[in-house]
Short mmCIF file of C-alpha atoms in Angstrom, two decimals:
data_model
loop_
_atom_site.label_atom_id
_atom_site.label_comp_id
_atom_site.label_asym_id
_atom_site.label_seq_id
_atom_site.Cartn_x
_atom_site.Cartn_y
_atom_site.Cartn_z
CA MET E 1 12.31 133.53 46.66
CA SER E 2 10.90 136.90 45.92
CA ILE E 3 9.59 139.39 48.30
CA VAL E 4 6.06 138.90 47.01
CA ALA E 5 6.33 135.09 47.30
CA ASP E 6 7.60 135.39 50.79
CA ARG E 7 4.80 137.78 51.92
CA LEU E 8 2.17 135.44 50.32
CA ASN E 9 3.53 132.39 51.97
CA ALA E 10 3.57 134.21 55.27
CA LEU E 11 0.02 135.47 54.89
CA THR E 12 -2.40 134.19 57.46
CA VAL E 13 -6.15 134.93 57.17
CA ARG E 14 -8.55 133.99 60.01
CA VAL E 15 -12.29 134.49 59.79
CA GLN E 16 -15.43 133.48 61.77
CA SER E 17 -18.87 132.27 60.66
CA PRO E 18 -21.62 134.80 61.08
CA ASP E 19 -22.83 133.02 64.33
CA ARG E 20 -19.12 133.11 65.53
CA ASN E 21 -18.99 129.30 66.12
CA ILE E 22 -16.85 128.27 63.30
CA THR E 23 -13.35 129.60 62.51
CA ALA E 24 -11.50 129.09 59.17
CA GLN E 25 -7.90 129.86 58.74
CA MET E 26 -5.63 130.02 55.67
CA ARG E 27 -1.90 130.01 56.19
CA GLY E 28 0.23 130.64 53.10
CA ARG E 29 -1.44 129.55 49.91
CA SER E 30 -2.82 126.23 50.73
CA ASP E 31 -2.89 125.42 54.45
CA LEU E 32 -6.61 125.49 55.24
CA SER E 33 -8.08 124.57 58.54
CA LEU E 34 -11.48 124.72 60.18
CA THR E 35 -12.55 124.53 63.78
CA PHE E 36 -15.76 124.61 65.65
CA ALA E 37 -16.41 126.28 69.03
CA ALA E 38 -16.70 123.73 71.87
CA GLY E 39 -20.06 122.07 71.69
CA SER E 40 -21.28 124.02 68.70
CA TYR E 41 -21.23 121.23 66.07
CA ALA E 42 -24.15 119.41 67.82
CA THR E 43 -26.27 122.56 67.57
CA TYR E 44 -26.45 122.57 63.74
CA ASP E 45 -28.61 120.74 61.25
CA GLU E 46 -27.28 120.20 57.69
CA GLU E 47 -29.09 123.29 56.28
CA SER E 48 -27.99 125.73 58.95
CA LEU E 49 -24.40 124.50 58.91
CA ALA E 50 -24.22 124.77 55.17
CA ALA E 51 -25.48 128.31 55.36
CA GLN E 52 -22.82 129.24 58.04
CA LEU E 53 -20.12 127.57 56.00
CA SER E 54 -21.06 129.17 52.75
CA ARG E 55 -20.78 132.62 54.24
CA LEU E 56 -17.61 131.69 56.06
CA ALA E 57 -16.03 130.66 52.73
CA THR E 58 -17.03 133.88 51.12
CA SER E 59 -15.53 135.82 53.99
CA LEU E 60 -12.36 133.82 53.80
CA TRP E 61 -11.98 134.62 50.13
CA ILE E 62 -12.55 138.29 50.80
CA GLY E 63 -9.90 138.16 53.52
CA LEU E 64 -7.43 136.41 51.20
CA GLN E 65 -8.05 139.20 48.59
CA ARG E 66 -7.46 141.83 51.11
CA GLY E 67 -4.41 140.14 52.57
CA THR E 68 -2.93 139.67 49.02
CA ASP E 69 -3.46 143.41 48.42
CA GLU E 70 -1.54 144.19 51.59
CA ALA E 71 1.18 141.86 50.74
CA LEU E 72 1.63 143.50 47.34
CA LYS E 73 2.03 147.08 48.70
CA GLY E 74 5.35 148.51 48.08
CA THR E 75 6.21 146.06 45.30
CA ASP E 76 6.11 146.35 41.61
CA VAL E 77 3.28 143.71 41.37
CA GLU E 78 -0.20 144.80 40.85
CA ALA E 79 -3.37 142.74 41.50
CA VAL E 80 -5.58 142.98 38.47
CA ARG E 81 -8.91 141.39 39.45
CA THR E 82 -11.80 143.31 37.86
CA PRO E 83 -12.29 144.27 34.19
CA ASP E 84 -11.97 147.90 35.07
CA ASP E 85 -8.41 147.18 36.38
CA ALA E 86 -7.11 145.72 33.02
CA TRP E 87 -4.88 147.71 30.60
CA ASP E 88 -6.30 146.17 27.40
CA GLU E 89 -9.44 144.82 25.89
CA ASP E 90 -8.27 141.10 25.81
CA SER E 91 -7.51 141.21 29.46
CA ARG E 92 -10.93 142.98 30.23
CA LYS E 93 -12.65 140.10 28.37
CA PHE E 94 -10.70 137.50 30.24
CA LEU E 95 -11.38 139.01 33.59
CA LYS E 96 -15.09 139.36 32.82
CA ALA E 97 -15.32 135.66 31.81
CA ARG E 98 -13.28 134.55 34.76
CA ARG E 99 -15.83 136.13 37.13
CA GLU E 100 -18.34 133.51 35.76
CA VAL E 101 -16.19 130.42 36.01
CA VAL E 102 -17.86 127.85 38.25
CA GLY E 103 -15.68 125.48 40.24
CA ASN E 104 -17.33 122.37 41.77
CA GLY E 105 -16.05 120.01 44.35
CA ARG E 106 -17.39 117.01 46.22
CA SER E 107 -16.18 115.17 49.29
CA PRO E 108 -14.84 111.60 49.23
CA GLY E 109 -17.86 110.36 51.11
CA ASN E 110 -20.23 112.31 48.79
CA CYS E 111 -21.69 114.11 51.70
CA VAL E 112 -20.55 117.67 50.91
CA LYS E 113 -20.76 119.60 47.73
CA VAL E 114 -19.09 122.87 47.06
CA GLU E 115 -19.67 125.34 44.32
CA THR E 116 -17.85 128.65 43.81
CA VAL E 117 -18.63 131.26 41.23
CA GLY E 118 -15.53 133.36 40.36
CA MET E 119 -14.01 132.30 43.66
CA ARG E 120 -16.18 135.09 45.24
CA ASP E 121 -19.56 133.47 45.82
CA TRP E 122 -19.55 130.11 47.59
CA ARG E 123 -22.33 127.56 48.10
CA ILE E 124 -21.83 124.50 50.35
CA ARG E 125 -24.46 121.76 50.50
CA ILE E 126 -24.48 118.94 53.08
CA ARG E 127 -26.48 115.73 52.43
CA PRO E 128 -29.34 115.20 54.74
CA GLY E 129 -28.41 112.77 57.60
CA THR E 130 -24.60 113.59 57.36
CA LEU E 131 -24.38 115.21 60.84
CA ALA E 132 -25.93 112.16 62.43
CA THR E 133 -23.28 109.84 60.83
CA TYR E 134 -20.22 111.94 60.68
CA HIS E 135 -18.24 113.09 63.84
CA GLU E 136 -17.02 116.72 63.84
CA THR E 137 -13.45 115.88 62.63
CA GLU E 138 -14.62 113.58 59.95
CA LEU E 139 -16.94 116.20 58.54
CA ILE E 140 -14.25 118.74 58.65
CA GLY E 141 -12.05 116.41 56.56
CA GLU E 142 -14.93 115.94 54.05
CA LEU E 143 -15.54 119.56 53.82
CA LEU E 144 -11.90 120.68 53.43
CA THR E 145 -11.43 118.06 50.57
CA ALA E 146 -14.55 119.34 48.82
CA VAL E 147 -13.29 122.93 49.18
CA VAL E 148 -9.91 122.15 47.76
CA ALA E 149 -11.55 120.20 44.88
CA ALA E 150 -13.73 123.23 44.02
CA ARG E 151 -10.80 125.57 44.05
CA ASN E 152 -8.82 123.14 41.81
CA ASP E 153 -11.66 122.79 39.46
CA TYR E 154 -11.88 126.52 39.17
CA THR E 155 -8.13 126.91 38.70
CA ILE E 156 -8.07 124.42 35.91
CA GLN E 157 -11.04 126.03 34.11
CA VAL E 158 -9.36 129.48 34.27
CA GLU E 159 -6.13 128.10 32.88
CA GLU E 160 -8.22 126.57 29.97
CA LEU E 161 -10.01 129.95 29.56
CA SER E 162 -6.68 131.75 29.39
CA GLU E 163 -5.38 129.26 26.73
CA ARG E 164 -8.63 129.63 24.66
CA MET E 165 -8.30 133.41 24.78
CA HIS E 166 -4.59 133.23 23.99
CA LEU E 167 -3.49 135.07 27.06
#
């Protein structure tokens, strides 16, 4: 395995929600976990929890970007994320279009919907009545499944965009 792959597989990013009651952690490239501070789950309604989770997801993505940048230091691999970073016009057009790709995910129980725009802006919605019927661990499972589905949807669309643009 390459040095870059080893570093990315070893990368761990841990962030907290704005109210500091929810922690998200990403280990490697796909091991995502979520925990609530003791007793905090019961203090939320669907709207306030969704707002905290949306900001948490955005913070996690920013942390992953920074961690990836750190992992790439001292290697010959360069992260090209913005149109200004691109070396040619086709790449600039692709990166600009990629920023607008919307990934959507839904939980198996249809109680959580996740939307991400360009993997930088996240919006999480929780169906009214969900917190009264789902225990903390059940909702975490629903949420993580919806997040992974949104990320996968985004990835598929970016691959299709790349094919359409012949990159």
